[in-house]
């Protein structure tokens, strides 16, 4: 049962990467695609994070989701996935914390911090489930 819960948590952690990209898109009103001059607010929605264009941020998030898919997928079936997941979680949490200072970056970064926590939890649960059953013993 622990392996299933751990695999679900790891998948949820990976899913937080595209969720962060969508949250940033939603916060920015899809980077101004729906902006109409003269509406209630004449201030355009934010279009960048710390001066980096929104399309670049989305491409980075898409690439990170694709790159993280292989280690996260293999960790779901590994006997002790804690070490590779710790590195992935540390990277996700670091990027999430760095993005917290900017209002648009906050929308991108908060799901990354939650995803990092899910990676750590999933690795811990899978390892706990694997060590609970001794080799040759009854479950």
Tab-separated table of C-alpha atoms in Angstrom:
chain	number	residue	atom	x	y	z
A	1	UNK	CA	0.000	0.000	0.000
A	2	UNK	CA	2.884	2.359	0.769
A	3	UNK	CA	4.297	1.949	-2.733
A	4	UNK	CA	0.986	2.985	-4.259
A	5	UNK	CA	0.625	6.043	-2.014
A	6	UNK	CA	4.259	6.951	-2.661
A	7	UNK	CA	3.835	6.613	-6.426
A	8	UNK	CA	0.730	8.813	-6.300
A	9	UNK	CA	2.623	11.421	-4.263
A	10	UNK	CA	5.553	11.380	-6.713
A	11	UNK	CA	3.175	11.740	-9.657
A	12	UNK	CA	1.443	14.601	-7.841
A	13	UNK	CA	4.817	16.266	-7.287
A	14	UNK	CA	5.618	15.969	-10.990
A	15	UNK	CA	2.162	17.269	-11.859
A	16	UNK	CA	2.890	20.414	-9.818
A	17	UNK	CA	5.346	21.545	-12.523
A	18	UNK	CA	2.704	21.990	-15.272
A	19	UNK	CA	0.259	23.166	-12.612
A	20	UNK	CA	2.699	25.963	-11.746
A	21	UNK	CA	2.923	26.943	-15.405
A	22	UNK	CA	-0.860	27.074	-15.694
A	23	UNK	CA	-1.169	29.031	-12.436
A	24	UNK	CA	1.248	31.620	-13.802
A	25	UNK	CA	-0.732	31.811	-17.031
A	26	UNK	CA	-3.997	32.254	-15.180
A	27	UNK	CA	-2.550	34.928	-12.874
A	28	UNK	CA	-1.226	36.910	-15.817
A	29	UNK	CA	-4.487	36.627	-17.765
A	30	UNK	CA	-2.621	34.460	-20.277
A	31	UNK	CA	0.134	37.089	-20.608
A	32	UNK	CA	-2.223	39.780	-21.797
A	33	UNK	CA	-4.074	37.937	-24.554
A	34	UNK	CA	-7.389	39.067	-23.102
A	35	UNK	CA	-6.252	42.654	-22.415
A	36	UNK	CA	-8.559	45.290	-23.879
A	37	UNK	CA	-7.425	48.911	-23.598
A	38	UNK	CA	-9.937	51.122	-21.839
A	39	UNK	CA	-11.390	48.321	-19.727
A	40	UNK	CA	-11.884	48.638	-15.960
A	41	UNK	CA	-8.138	48.790	-15.422
A	42	UNK	CA	-5.827	50.316	-17.995
A	43	UNK	CA	-2.821	48.612	-16.451
A	44	UNK	CA	-1.838	45.645	-18.609
A	45	UNK	CA	-1.351	42.297	-16.885
A	46	UNK	CA	2.201	41.254	-16.036
A	47	UNK	CA	4.085	39.762	-18.948
A	48	UNK	CA	7.331	38.654	-17.366
A	49	UNK	CA	8.990	37.301	-14.250
A	50	UNK	CA	11.961	39.396	-13.057
A	51	UNK	CA	12.258	40.830	-16.566
A	52	UNK	CA	12.301	37.420	-18.252
A	53	UNK	CA	9.598	37.078	-20.899
A	54	UNK	CA	6.602	34.904	-20.135
A	55	UNK	CA	7.125	32.662	-23.149
A	56	UNK	CA	10.664	31.892	-21.974
A	57	UNK	CA	9.346	31.003	-18.514
A	58	UNK	CA	6.736	28.689	-20.038
A	59	UNK	CA	9.328	26.998	-22.257
A	60	UNK	CA	11.559	26.446	-19.214
A	61	UNK	CA	8.631	24.982	-17.250
A	62	UNK	CA	7.739	22.697	-20.168
A	63	UNK	CA	11.334	21.523	-20.497
A	64	UNK	CA	11.599	20.950	-16.752
A	65	UNK	CA	8.415	18.874	-16.781
A	66	UNK	CA	9.765	16.719	-19.612
A	67	UNK	CA	13.184	16.328	-17.968
A	68	UNK	CA	11.658	15.472	-14.589
A	69	UNK	CA	9.327	12.850	-16.072
A	70	UNK	CA	12.018	10.179	-16.461
A	71	UNK	CA	13.559	10.320	-12.954
A	72	UNK	CA	10.154	10.722	-11.308
A	73	UNK	CA	8.735	7.829	-13.318
A	74	UNK	CA	11.662	5.546	-12.505
A	75	UNK	CA	11.540	6.548	-8.823
A	76	UNK	CA	7.999	5.201	-8.553
A	77	UNK	CA	9.355	1.698	-9.155
A	78	UNK	CA	12.751	1.956	-7.452
A	79	UNK	CA	13.440	0.123	-4.223
A	80	UNK	CA	14.863	3.242	-2.510
A	81	UNK	CA	13.997	6.390	-4.504
A	82	UNK	CA	14.868	8.876	-1.770
A	83	UNK	CA	18.261	10.016	-3.064
A	84	UNK	CA	17.295	11.010	-6.654
A	85	UNK	CA	14.034	12.492	-5.417
A	86	UNK	CA	15.882	14.600	-2.833
A	87	UNK	CA	17.928	16.199	-5.612
A	88	UNK	CA	14.814	16.867	-7.697
A	89	UNK	CA	12.949	18.205	-4.684
A	90	UNK	CA	15.861	20.468	-3.743
A	91	UNK	CA	15.975	21.893	-7.269
A	92	UNK	CA	12.206	22.430	-7.368
A	93	UNK	CA	12.109	24.040	-3.933
A	94	UNK	CA	15.085	26.305	-4.744
A	95	UNK	CA	13.459	27.586	-7.932
A	96	UNK	CA	10.129	27.987	-6.129
A	97	UNK	CA	11.706	30.025	-3.327
A	98	UNK	CA	13.623	32.191	-5.825
A	99	UNK	CA	10.374	33.012	-7.626
A	100	UNK	CA	8.494	34.043	-4.452
A	101	UNK	CA	9.655	37.658	-4.531
A	102	UNK	CA	7.835	38.587	-7.751
A	103	UNK	CA	3.999	38.620	-7.798
A	104	UNK	CA	3.830	36.658	-11.059
A	105	UNK	CA	6.725	34.482	-9.935
A	106	UNK	CA	4.764	33.604	-6.810
A	107	UNK	CA	2.037	32.079	-8.979
A	108	UNK	CA	4.683	29.984	-10.730
A	109	UNK	CA	6.707	29.141	-7.601
A	110	UNK	CA	4.198	28.066	-4.940
A	111	UNK	CA	3.165	24.879	-6.815
A	112	UNK	CA	6.853	24.002	-7.163
A	113	UNK	CA	7.328	24.119	-3.396
A	114	UNK	CA	4.293	21.875	-2.931
A	115	UNK	CA	5.666	19.512	-5.597
A	116	UNK	CA	9.004	19.314	-3.814
A	117	UNK	CA	7.241	18.357	-0.585
A	118	UNK	CA	5.307	15.648	-2.450
A	119	UNK	CA	8.566	14.271	-3.927
A	120	UNK	CA	10.113	13.969	-0.467
A	121	UNK	CA	6.951	12.418	1.002
A	122	UNK	CA	6.593	9.950	-1.882
A	123	UNK	CA	10.198	8.784	-1.597
A	124	UNK	CA	9.861	8.381	2.157
A	125	UNK	CA	6.624	6.361	1.866
A	126	UNK	CA	8.006	4.059	-0.840
A	127	UNK	CA	11.170	3.409	1.166
A	128	UNK	CA	9.168	2.793	4.347
A	129	UNK	CA	6.941	0.321	2.499
A	130	UNK	CA	9.945	-1.495	1.019
A	131	UNK	CA	11.750	-1.868	4.355
A	132	UNK	CA	8.630	-2.957	6.243
A	133	UNK	CA	8.691	-6.278	4.412
A	134	UNK	CA	11.853	-8.272	5.058
A	135	UNK	CA	13.172	-10.388	2.181
A	136	UNK	CA	11.619	-13.834	2.374
A	137	UNK	CA	9.084	-12.747	4.986
A	138	UNK	CA	5.335	-12.497	4.914
A	139	UNK	CA	3.772	-9.106	4.112
